[in-house]
Amino acid sequence: MKILISPLLNVIINCYLGIYKTNVSLPSCITCLFKKRSEVESSMYLQDDRLIIECNVTIFKESRVFETISCPKIQVPPSDIIENLGKLLETGKGSDVMFSVGGQTFMAHKFVLAMWSPCITIEEMQPSIFNALLYFIYTNSLPAMDDIVGGDRAEMIRHMLVAANRFAMGRLKLMCQSMLCDDLNVQNVATTLALVDQHHCDTLMDACIEFISSSTMDDVVATKGFVDLKRRCPSVLVDAFVRMSKQEHR
């Protein structure tokens, strides 16, 4: 006999096991008794050397009804992380980075910026200059430039001065001004004058004017840098001559 039951169906099974009723008047169940083999062989339960075991299985398909206890539901509120991040921006609490845009300052948090923008592209800067900028940020000094000589060294220092002014790194800016001041000559003084006017380097501006005043003016005027400066930024020359005039009348 086979009983097919769905694996998803919960049932209760009651099983009865006993010796099959014979044609003689015998008890229908001996499951509660223990018999020796010799007793069974000599009894009337054994017919033609056969002992038939009867097994009755009753299946109750009705579901049991258990008493259920109603538990209160725990309400989970919606996430408020966006609201909290908005409050951080509004209050500026814990901010660790500052943006200056059009003269207005914005406080922010590095971890929030990193979530949305893992990469920040630096425009209008050469890789070698950015590498030197990072070196200064980590070591508070400039990388060795022994292998860079002449005009290439001066050009690199000019680019670093521009970067220092761009990111408000005052000490680096002064260091670059000092090196450019030491390297002033007739050929580069006009170019340096244009640079310092654009990036508000008053100390180096005074050094350039003093250099021009103490040198042969005709030599400076004959340089390509002076011609370019006169064509592109005539106001710088006007300002320079005004300062020179004031120095002469002191």
Coordinates of C-alpha atoms in Angstrom, one line a residue:
M1 CA 0.0 0.0 0.0
K2 CA 1.3 3.5 -0.9
I3 CA 0.2 6.7 0.6
L4 CA 0.9 9.9 -1.5
I5 CA 1.0 13.0 0.6
S6 CA 2.0 16.5 -0.6
P7 CA 5.2 17.7 1.1
L8 CA 3.5 20.9 1.8
L9 CA 0.6 19.2 3.7
N10 CA 0.8 18.9 7.5
V11 CA -0.9 15.7 8.6
I12 CA -1.2 13.6 11.8
I13 CA -0.7 9.8 11.5
N14 CA -2.0 7.2 14.0
C15 CA -0.4 3.7 13.5
Y16 CA -1.8 0.4 14.8
L17 CA 0.2 -2.8 14.5
G18 CA -1.0 -6.3 15.4
I19 CA -1.3 -9.9 14.2
Y20 CA -3.8 -10.4 11.4
K21 CA -7.1 -12.0 12.5
T22 CA -7.3 -15.6 11.5
N23 CA -10.3 -17.8 11.1
V24 CA -9.9 -19.0 14.6
S25 CA -11.0 -17.1 17.6
L26 CA -7.8 -15.3 18.6
P27 CA -7.0 -12.0 20.1
S28 CA -6.6 -9.3 17.4
C29 CA -3.6 -7.6 18.9
I30 CA -0.6 -8.8 20.7
T31 CA 1.7 -5.7 20.3
C32 CA 1.6 -5.2 24.0
L33 CA 3.0 -8.6 24.7
F34 CA 6.5 -10.1 24.3
K35 CA 6.5 -13.7 23.1
K36 CA 9.3 -16.1 22.7
R37 CA 9.9 -17.6 19.3
S38 CA 9.1 -21.0 20.5
E39 CA 5.8 -19.9 21.9
V40 CA 4.9 -18.2 18.6
E41 CA 5.9 -21.3 16.6
S42 CA 3.7 -23.5 18.8
S43 CA 0.8 -21.1 18.9
M44 CA -2.3 -21.0 16.6
Y45 CA -1.2 -17.6 15.2
L46 CA 1.2 -19.5 13.0
Q47 CA -0.7 -21.0 10.1
D48 CA 1.1 -23.0 7.4
D49 CA 4.4 -21.6 8.6
R50 CA 3.2 -18.1 8.0
L51 CA 2.7 -15.2 10.4
I52 CA 0.8 -12.3 9.0
I53 CA 1.2 -8.9 10.6
E54 CA -1.6 -6.4 10.3
C55 CA -0.8 -2.7 10.1
N56 CA -3.5 0.0 10.1
V57 CA -2.5 3.6 9.4
T58 CA -5.0 6.4 10.0
I59 CA -4.2 9.8 8.5
F60 CA -5.8 12.9 9.8
K61 CA -5.7 15.7 7.2
E62 CA -7.5 18.2 9.3
S63 CA -5.2 21.0 10.4
R64 CA -4.7 21.4 14.1
V65 CA -5.8 24.7 15.4
F66 CA -3.4 26.2 17.9
E67 CA -4.2 29.1 20.0
T68 CA -2.4 32.2 18.6
I69 CA -1.1 35.1 20.6
S70 CA -1.3 38.5 19.0
C71 CA 2.0 40.3 19.3
P72 CA 2.3 44.1 18.8
K73 CA 4.0 45.1 15.6
I74 CA 7.3 47.1 15.9
Q75 CA 7.2 50.1 13.6
V76 CA 10.5 50.8 11.8
P77 CA 10.8 54.5 10.8
P78 CA 12.1 55.4 7.3
S79 CA 15.8 56.1 6.9
D80 CA 16.8 59.7 7.8
I81 CA 20.4 59.6 6.6
I82 CA 19.6 62.2 3.8
E83 CA 18.0 64.5 6.3
N84 CA 21.0 64.2 8.7
L85 CA 23.5 64.8 5.8
G86 CA 21.5 67.9 4.9
K87 CA 21.8 69.2 8.5
L88 CA 25.6 68.7 8.3
L89 CA 25.8 70.8 5.2
E90 CA 23.5 73.5 6.8
T91 CA 25.4 73.7 10.1
G92 CA 28.9 73.0 8.8
K93 CA 29.5 70.8 11.9
G94 CA 32.5 68.5 11.5
S95 CA 33.5 70.0 8.1
D96 CA 37.0 69.4 7.0
V97 CA 37.2 71.0 3.6
M98 CA 36.5 74.5 2.3
F99 CA 35.5 75.7 -1.2
S100 CA 36.0 79.3 -2.2
V101 CA 33.7 80.2 -5.2
G102 CA 33.4 83.8 -6.4
G103 CA 34.5 85.2 -3.0
Q104 CA 32.0 83.0 -1.1
T105 CA 33.2 80.2 1.2
F106 CA 31.4 76.8 1.4
M107 CA 32.2 74.3 4.1
A108 CA 31.9 70.6 3.3
H109 CA 32.9 67.1 4.4
K110 CA 35.5 64.9 2.6
F111 CA 33.7 61.6 3.2
V112 CA 30.5 62.9 1.6
L113 CA 32.4 64.3 -1.4
A114 CA 34.3 60.9 -1.7
M115 CA 30.9 59.1 -1.9
W116 CA 29.8 61.0 -4.9
S117 CA 33.1 61.9 -6.7
P118 CA 35.9 59.4 -6.1
C119 CA 38.0 61.3 -8.7
I120 CA 38.6 65.1 -8.9
T121 CA 40.0 66.3 -12.2
I122 CA 42.5 69.1 -11.9
E123 CA 42.3 71.3 -15.0
E124 CA 45.0 73.5 -16.5
M125 CA 47.9 72.0 -14.6
Q126 CA 50.8 69.9 -15.7
P127 CA 51.4 66.5 -14.0
S128 CA 54.9 67.5 -12.9
I129 CA 53.6 70.6 -11.2
F130 CA 50.8 68.7 -9.5
N131 CA 53.3 66.1 -8.3
A132 CA 55.5 68.9 -6.9
L133 CA 52.4 70.4 -5.2
L134 CA 51.5 67.1 -3.6
Y135 CA 55.2 66.7 -2.4
F136 CA 55.0 70.1 -0.7
I137 CA 51.6 69.3 0.9
Y138 CA 53.1 66.1 2.4
T139 CA 56.6 67.3 3.3
N140 CA 56.3 71.2 3.5
S141 CA 59.2 71.4 1.1
L142 CA 59.9 71.4 -2.6
P143 CA 61.3 68.4 -4.4
A144 CA 64.8 68.4 -5.6
M145 CA 65.3 70.3 -8.9
D146 CA 69.0 69.7 -9.5
D147 CA 68.3 68.1 -12.9
I148 CA 66.3 71.1 -14.0
V149 CA 68.4 74.0 -15.1
G150 CA 68.1 77.4 -16.8
G151 CA 64.8 78.5 -18.2
D152 CA 63.1 75.2 -17.5
R153 CA 63.6 75.6 -13.8
A154 CA 62.3 79.2 -13.8
E155 CA 59.3 78.1 -15.8
M156 CA 58.5 75.3 -13.4
I157 CA 58.8 77.7 -10.4
R158 CA 56.4 80.1 -12.2
H159 CA 53.8 77.3 -12.7
M160 CA 54.2 76.4 -9.0
L161 CA 53.6 80.0 -8.0
V162 CA 50.4 80.0 -10.0
A163 CA 49.2 76.7 -8.4
A164 CA 50.1 78.0 -4.9
N165 CA 48.0 81.2 -5.5
R166 CA 45.2 79.0 -6.9
F167 CA 45.0 76.8 -3.8
A168 CA 45.8 79.6 -1.3
M169 CA 49.1 78.0 -0.2
G170 CA 50.8 81.1 1.3
R171 CA 54.1 79.6 2.3
L172 CA 54.6 77.9 -1.1
K173 CA 53.7 81.1 -2.8
L174 CA 56.4 83.0 -0.8
M175 CA 59.0 80.3 -1.5
C176 CA 58.3 80.6 -5.2
Q177 CA 58.6 84.3 -5.1
S178 CA 61.9 84.1 -3.3
M179 CA 63.4 81.7 -5.9
L180 CA 62.2 83.9 -8.8
C181 CA 63.6 86.9 -7.1
D182 CA 67.0 85.2 -6.8
D183 CA 66.9 84.3 -10.5
L184 CA 65.9 87.8 -11.9
N185 CA 67.8 88.9 -14.9
V186 CA 67.4 91.3 -17.9
Q187 CA 65.8 88.5 -20.0
N188 CA 63.1 87.4 -17.6
V189 CA 62.3 90.4 -15.4
A190 CA 59.5 91.6 -17.8
T191 CA 57.9 88.2 -17.9
T192 CA 58.1 87.9 -14.1
L193 CA 56.5 91.3 -13.8
A194 CA 53.5 90.2 -15.8
L195 CA 53.2 87.0 -13.7
V196 CA 53.3 88.7 -10.3
D197 CA 50.7 91.3 -11.4
Q198 CA 48.2 88.5 -12.3
H199 CA 48.7 86.7 -9.0
H200 CA 49.1 89.6 -6.6
C201 CA 52.7 89.1 -5.5
D202 CA 53.5 92.6 -4.2
T203 CA 56.9 91.6 -2.7
L204 CA 58.2 90.2 -6.0
M205 CA 56.6 93.1 -7.9
D206 CA 58.8 95.5 -5.8
A207 CA 61.8 93.4 -6.5
C208 CA 61.2 93.5 -10.2
I209 CA 60.8 97.3 -10.2
E210 CA 63.9 97.7 -8.1
F211 CA 65.8 95.4 -10.6
I212 CA 64.7 97.5 -13.6
S213 CA 65.6 100.7 -11.8
S214 CA 69.1 99.5 -11.0
S215 CA 69.7 98.0 -14.5
T216 CA 70.1 99.4 -17.9
M217 CA 66.5 100.2 -18.9
D218 CA 67.4 100.0 -22.6
D219 CA 68.4 96.3 -22.2
V220 CA 65.1 95.4 -20.5
V221 CA 63.1 97.3 -23.2
A222 CA 64.8 95.4 -25.9
T223 CA 63.8 91.9 -24.6
K224 CA 60.9 89.9 -26.1
G225 CA 59.3 89.7 -22.7
F226 CA 59.0 93.5 -22.4
V227 CA 57.5 93.7 -25.9
D228 CA 54.9 91.1 -25.1
L229 CA 54.2 92.8 -21.8
K230 CA 53.7 96.1 -23.5
R231 CA 51.3 94.6 -26.0
R232 CA 49.3 92.4 -23.7
C233 CA 49.3 94.2 -20.3
P234 CA 50.2 97.9 -20.8
S235 CA 48.6 98.7 -17.5
V236 CA 51.3 96.6 -15.7
L237 CA 54.0 98.8 -17.2
V238 CA 52.1 102.0 -16.2
D239 CA 51.9 100.7 -12.7
A240 CA 55.6 99.7 -12.7
F241 CA 56.7 103.1 -13.9
V242 CA 54.5 104.9 -11.3
R243 CA 56.1 102.8 -8.6
M244 CA 59.6 103.5 -10.0
S245 CA 58.8 107.2 -10.0
K246 CA 57.7 107.1 -6.4
Q247 CA 60.9 105.3 -5.4
E248 CA 63.0 107.9 -7.1
H249 CA 61.4 110.8 -5.3
R250 CA 61.8 109.3 -1.9

